[in-house]
PDB file of C-alpha atoms in Angstrom:
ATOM      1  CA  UNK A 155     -14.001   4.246  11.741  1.00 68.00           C
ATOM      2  CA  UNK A 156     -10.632   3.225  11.238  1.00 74.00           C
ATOM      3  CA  UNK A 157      -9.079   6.581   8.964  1.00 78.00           C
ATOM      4  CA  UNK A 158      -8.112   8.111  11.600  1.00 78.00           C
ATOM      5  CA  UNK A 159      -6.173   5.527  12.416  1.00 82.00           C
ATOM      6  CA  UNK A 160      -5.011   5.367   9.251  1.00 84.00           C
ATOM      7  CA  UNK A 161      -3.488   8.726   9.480  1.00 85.00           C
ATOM      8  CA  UNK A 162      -1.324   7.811  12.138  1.00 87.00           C
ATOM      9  CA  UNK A 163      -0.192   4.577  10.282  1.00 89.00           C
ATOM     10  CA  UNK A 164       0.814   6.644   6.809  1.00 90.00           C
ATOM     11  CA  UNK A 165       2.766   8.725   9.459  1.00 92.00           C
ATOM     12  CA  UNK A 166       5.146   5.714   9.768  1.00 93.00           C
ATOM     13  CA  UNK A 167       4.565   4.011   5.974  1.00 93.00           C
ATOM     14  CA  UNK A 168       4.657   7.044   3.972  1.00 92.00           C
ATOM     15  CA  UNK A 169       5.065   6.015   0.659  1.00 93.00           C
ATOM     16  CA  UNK A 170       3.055   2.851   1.067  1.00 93.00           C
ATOM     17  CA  UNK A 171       0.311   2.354  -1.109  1.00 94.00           C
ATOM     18  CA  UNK A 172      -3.210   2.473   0.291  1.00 93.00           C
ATOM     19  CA  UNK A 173      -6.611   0.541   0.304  1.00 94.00           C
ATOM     20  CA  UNK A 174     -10.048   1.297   1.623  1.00 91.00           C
ATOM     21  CA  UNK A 175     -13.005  -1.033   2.314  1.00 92.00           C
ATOM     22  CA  UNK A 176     -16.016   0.469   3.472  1.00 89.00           C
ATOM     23  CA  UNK A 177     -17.828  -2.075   5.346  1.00 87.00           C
ATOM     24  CA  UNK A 178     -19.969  -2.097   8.049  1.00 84.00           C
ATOM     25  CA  UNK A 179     -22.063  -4.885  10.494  1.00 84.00           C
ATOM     26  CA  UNK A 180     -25.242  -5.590   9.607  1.00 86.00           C
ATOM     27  CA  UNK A 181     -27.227  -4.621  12.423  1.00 80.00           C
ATOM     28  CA  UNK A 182     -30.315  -6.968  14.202  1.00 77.00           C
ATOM     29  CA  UNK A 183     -28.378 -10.507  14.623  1.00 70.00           C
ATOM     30  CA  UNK A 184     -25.623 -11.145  16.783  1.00 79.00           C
ATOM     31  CA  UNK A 185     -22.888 -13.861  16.133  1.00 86.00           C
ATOM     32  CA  UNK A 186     -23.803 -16.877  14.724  1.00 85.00           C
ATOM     33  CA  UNK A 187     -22.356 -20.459  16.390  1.00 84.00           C
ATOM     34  CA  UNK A 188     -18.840 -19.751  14.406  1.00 84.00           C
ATOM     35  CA  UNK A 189     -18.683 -16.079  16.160  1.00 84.00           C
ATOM     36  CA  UNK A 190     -19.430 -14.275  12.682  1.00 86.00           C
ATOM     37  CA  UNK A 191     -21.478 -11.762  11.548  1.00 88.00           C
ATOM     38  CA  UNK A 192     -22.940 -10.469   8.495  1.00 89.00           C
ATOM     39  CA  UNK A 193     -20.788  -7.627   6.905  1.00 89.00           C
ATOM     40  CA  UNK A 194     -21.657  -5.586   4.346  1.00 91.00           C
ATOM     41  CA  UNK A 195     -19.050  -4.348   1.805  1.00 90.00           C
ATOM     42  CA  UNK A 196     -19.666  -1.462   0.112  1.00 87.00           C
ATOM     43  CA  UNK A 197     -17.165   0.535  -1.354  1.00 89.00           C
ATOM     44  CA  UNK A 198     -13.637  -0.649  -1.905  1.00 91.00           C
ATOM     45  CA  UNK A 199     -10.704   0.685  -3.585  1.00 93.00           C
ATOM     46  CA  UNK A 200      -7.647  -1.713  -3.781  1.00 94.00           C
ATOM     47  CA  UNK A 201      -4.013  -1.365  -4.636  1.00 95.00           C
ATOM     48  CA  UNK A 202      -2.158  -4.273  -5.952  1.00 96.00           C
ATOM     49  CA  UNK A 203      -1.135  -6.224  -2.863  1.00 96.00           C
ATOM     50  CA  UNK A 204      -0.017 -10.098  -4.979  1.00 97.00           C
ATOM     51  CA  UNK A 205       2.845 -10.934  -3.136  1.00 97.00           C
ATOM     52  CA  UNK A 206       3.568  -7.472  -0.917  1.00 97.00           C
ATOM     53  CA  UNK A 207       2.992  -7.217   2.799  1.00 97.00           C
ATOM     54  CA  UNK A 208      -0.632  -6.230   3.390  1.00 97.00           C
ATOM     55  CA  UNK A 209      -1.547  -3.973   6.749  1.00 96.00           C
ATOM     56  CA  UNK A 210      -5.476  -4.569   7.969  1.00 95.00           C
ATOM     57  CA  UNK A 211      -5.495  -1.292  10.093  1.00 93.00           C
ATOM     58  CA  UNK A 212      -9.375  -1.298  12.231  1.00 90.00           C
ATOM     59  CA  UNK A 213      -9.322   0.054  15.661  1.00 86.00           C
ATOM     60  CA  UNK A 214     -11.620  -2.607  17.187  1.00 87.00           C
ATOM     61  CA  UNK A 215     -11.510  -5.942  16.191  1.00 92.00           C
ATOM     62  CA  UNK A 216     -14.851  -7.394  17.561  1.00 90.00           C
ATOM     63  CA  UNK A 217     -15.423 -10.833  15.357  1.00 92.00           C
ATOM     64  CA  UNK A 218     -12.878 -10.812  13.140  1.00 94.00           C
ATOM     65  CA  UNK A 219     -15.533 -10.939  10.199  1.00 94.00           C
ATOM     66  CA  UNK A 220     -14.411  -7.999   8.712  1.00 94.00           C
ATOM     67  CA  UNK A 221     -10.534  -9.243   8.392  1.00 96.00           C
ATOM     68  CA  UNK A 222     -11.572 -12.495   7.120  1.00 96.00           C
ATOM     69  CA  UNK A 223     -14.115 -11.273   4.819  1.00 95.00           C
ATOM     70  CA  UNK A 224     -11.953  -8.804   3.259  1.00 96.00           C
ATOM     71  CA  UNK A 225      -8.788 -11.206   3.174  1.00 97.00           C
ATOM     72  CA  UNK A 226     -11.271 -13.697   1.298  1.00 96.00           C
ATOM     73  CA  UNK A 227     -12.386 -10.447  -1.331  1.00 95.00           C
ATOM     74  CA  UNK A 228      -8.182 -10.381  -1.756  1.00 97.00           C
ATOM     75  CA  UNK A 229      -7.807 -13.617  -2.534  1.00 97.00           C
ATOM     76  CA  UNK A 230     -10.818 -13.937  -4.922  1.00 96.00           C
ATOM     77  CA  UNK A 231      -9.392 -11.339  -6.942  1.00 96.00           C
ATOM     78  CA  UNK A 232      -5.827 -13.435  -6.875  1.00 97.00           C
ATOM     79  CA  UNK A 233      -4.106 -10.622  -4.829  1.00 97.00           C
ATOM     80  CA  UNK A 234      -2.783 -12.976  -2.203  1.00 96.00           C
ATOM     81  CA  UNK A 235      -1.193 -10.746   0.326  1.00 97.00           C
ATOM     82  CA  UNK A 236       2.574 -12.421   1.048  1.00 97.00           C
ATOM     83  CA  UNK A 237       2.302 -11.476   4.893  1.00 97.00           C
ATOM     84  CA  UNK A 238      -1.047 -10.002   6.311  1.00 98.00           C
ATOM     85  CA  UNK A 239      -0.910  -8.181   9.862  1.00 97.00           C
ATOM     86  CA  UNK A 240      -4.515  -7.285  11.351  1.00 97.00           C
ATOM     87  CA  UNK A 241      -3.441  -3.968  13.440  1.00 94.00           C
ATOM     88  CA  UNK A 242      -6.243  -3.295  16.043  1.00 92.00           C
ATOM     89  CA  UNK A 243      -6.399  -0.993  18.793  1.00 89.00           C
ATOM     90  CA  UNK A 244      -8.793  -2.964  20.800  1.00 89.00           C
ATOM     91  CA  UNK A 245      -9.687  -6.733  19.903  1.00 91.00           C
ATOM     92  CA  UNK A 246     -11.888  -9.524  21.860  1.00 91.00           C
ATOM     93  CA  UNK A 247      -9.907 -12.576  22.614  1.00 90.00           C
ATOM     94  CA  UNK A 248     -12.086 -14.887  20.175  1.00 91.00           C
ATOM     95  CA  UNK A 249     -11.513 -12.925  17.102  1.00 93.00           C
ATOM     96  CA  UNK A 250      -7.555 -13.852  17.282  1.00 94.00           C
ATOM     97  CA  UNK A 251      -8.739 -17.545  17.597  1.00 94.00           C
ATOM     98  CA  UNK A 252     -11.061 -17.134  14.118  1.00 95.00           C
ATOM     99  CA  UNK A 253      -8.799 -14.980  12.384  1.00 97.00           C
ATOM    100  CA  UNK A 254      -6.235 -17.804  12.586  1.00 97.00           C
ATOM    101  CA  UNK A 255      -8.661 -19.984  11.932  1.00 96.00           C
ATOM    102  CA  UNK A 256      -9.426 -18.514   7.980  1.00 97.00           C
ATOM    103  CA  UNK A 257      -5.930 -17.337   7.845  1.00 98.00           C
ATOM    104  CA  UNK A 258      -3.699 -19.015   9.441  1.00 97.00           C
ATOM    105  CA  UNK A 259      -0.560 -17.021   8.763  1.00 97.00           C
ATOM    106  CA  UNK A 260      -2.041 -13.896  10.098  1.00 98.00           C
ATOM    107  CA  UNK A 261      -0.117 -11.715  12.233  1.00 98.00           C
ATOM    108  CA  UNK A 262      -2.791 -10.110  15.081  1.00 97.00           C
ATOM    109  CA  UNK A 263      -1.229  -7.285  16.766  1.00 95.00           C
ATOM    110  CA  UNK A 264      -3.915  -5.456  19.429  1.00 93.00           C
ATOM    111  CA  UNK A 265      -2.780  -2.803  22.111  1.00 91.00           C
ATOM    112  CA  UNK A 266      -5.377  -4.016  23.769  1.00 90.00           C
ATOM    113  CA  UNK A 267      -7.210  -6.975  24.673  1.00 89.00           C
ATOM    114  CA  UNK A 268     -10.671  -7.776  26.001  1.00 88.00           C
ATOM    115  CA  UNK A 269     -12.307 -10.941  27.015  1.00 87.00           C
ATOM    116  CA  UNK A 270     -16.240 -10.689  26.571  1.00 87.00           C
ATOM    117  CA  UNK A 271     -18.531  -9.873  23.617  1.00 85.00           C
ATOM    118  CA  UNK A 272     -21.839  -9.209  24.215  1.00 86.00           C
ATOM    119  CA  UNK A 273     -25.135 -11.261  22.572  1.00 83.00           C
ATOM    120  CA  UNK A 274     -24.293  -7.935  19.634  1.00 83.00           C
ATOM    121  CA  UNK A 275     -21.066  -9.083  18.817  1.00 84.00           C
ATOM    122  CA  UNK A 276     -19.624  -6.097  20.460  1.00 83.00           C
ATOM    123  CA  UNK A 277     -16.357  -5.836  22.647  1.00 84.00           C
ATOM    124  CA  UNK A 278     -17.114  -5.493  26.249  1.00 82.00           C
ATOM    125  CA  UNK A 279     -16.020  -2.959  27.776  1.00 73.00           C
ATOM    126  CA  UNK A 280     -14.971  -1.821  24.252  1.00 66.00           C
ATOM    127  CA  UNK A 281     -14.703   1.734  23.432  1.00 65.00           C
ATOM    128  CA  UNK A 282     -18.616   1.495  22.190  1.00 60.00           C
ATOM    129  CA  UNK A 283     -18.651   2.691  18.095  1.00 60.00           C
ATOM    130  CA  UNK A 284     -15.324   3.858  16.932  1.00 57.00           C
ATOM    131  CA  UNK A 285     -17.175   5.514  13.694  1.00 55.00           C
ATOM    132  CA  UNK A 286     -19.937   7.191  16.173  1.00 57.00           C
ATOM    133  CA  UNK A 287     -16.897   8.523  18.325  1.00 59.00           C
ATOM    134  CA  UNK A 288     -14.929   9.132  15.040  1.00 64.00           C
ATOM    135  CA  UNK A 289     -17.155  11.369  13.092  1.00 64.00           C
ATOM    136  CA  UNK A 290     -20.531  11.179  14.863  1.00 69.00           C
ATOM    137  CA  UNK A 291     -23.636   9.079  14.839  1.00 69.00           C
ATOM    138  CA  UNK A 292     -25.141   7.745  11.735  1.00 63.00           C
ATOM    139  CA  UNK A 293     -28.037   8.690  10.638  1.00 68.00           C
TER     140      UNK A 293
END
C-alpha cells in the first residue's frame, strides 16, 4: 500500500537508499487492551540504516503496530536508526500515543488526523484499504 507513496518520497530523497517490508494485519481480531495487532512480516529487504536517519513512509497509520514492529526488527538486527520519522498520510490519534510509547524519540508526521478506530483496528473515517485502492482487492 504504501509504494506509491514511496514514489513521491524518492521524488524529494533521490539518492537515498531504500527499504521494503511487506507486512500486512492479520485479519479476524481487532486490537488487543495495548491497541496492537498481530502483523505479519513477510518479505523485507533492508539497507544499512546504524546510525543514518530512517524514513517509515505508510499512508495510514491505524495502530502503530506496523512502525513499532518493524523499528523492533531494526533494532534486533543492531541497525539502530539515529532519527526515525513515521510519515503517514492519515493516522488515528492513539497510534502517535503508542508509537511514542515503544519509541520514544520518534518523529510522527500525519497530514491528517482522525480520532476513532473501529472494534477492526481501522481508522474511522479512514480512506478504507490503501492497498485495495492502490492496486486492487486481494484475492
Amino acid at each position: 500500500a504504501g509504494l506509491p507513496f514511496l514514489d513521491g518520497m524518492l521524488e524529494i530523497f533521490a539518492t537515498s537508499d531504500t527499504m521494503f517490508f511487506g507486512a500486512a494485519r492479520v485479519e479476524g481480531a481487532g486490537p488487543d487492551a495495548d491497541g496492537a495487532i498481530e502483523i505479519k512480516l513477510g518479505y523485507n529487504a533492508m539497507a544499512p540504516s546504524a546510525g543514518k536517519d530512517v524514513i517509515f513512509v505508510d499512508p495510514m497509520i491505524a495502530t502503530g503496530s506496523t512502525v513499532i514492529d518493524i523499528y523492533q526488527l531494526l533494532i534486533d538486527r543492531n541497525q539502530q536508526p539515529r532519527r526515525f520519522i513515521v510519515a503517514g498520510l492519515v493516522g488515528w490519534r492513539g497510534a502517535y500515543d503508542r508509537i511514542k510509547k515503544y519509541i520514544p524519540d520518534a518523529e510522527v508526521w500525519y497530514a491528517t488526523c482522525d480520532e476513532e478506530l473501529n472494534e477492526q483496528g481501522y481508522i474511522v473515517p479512514g480512506l478504507g484499504d490503501a492497498g485495495d485502492l492502490c492496486f486492487g482487492p486481494k484475492i
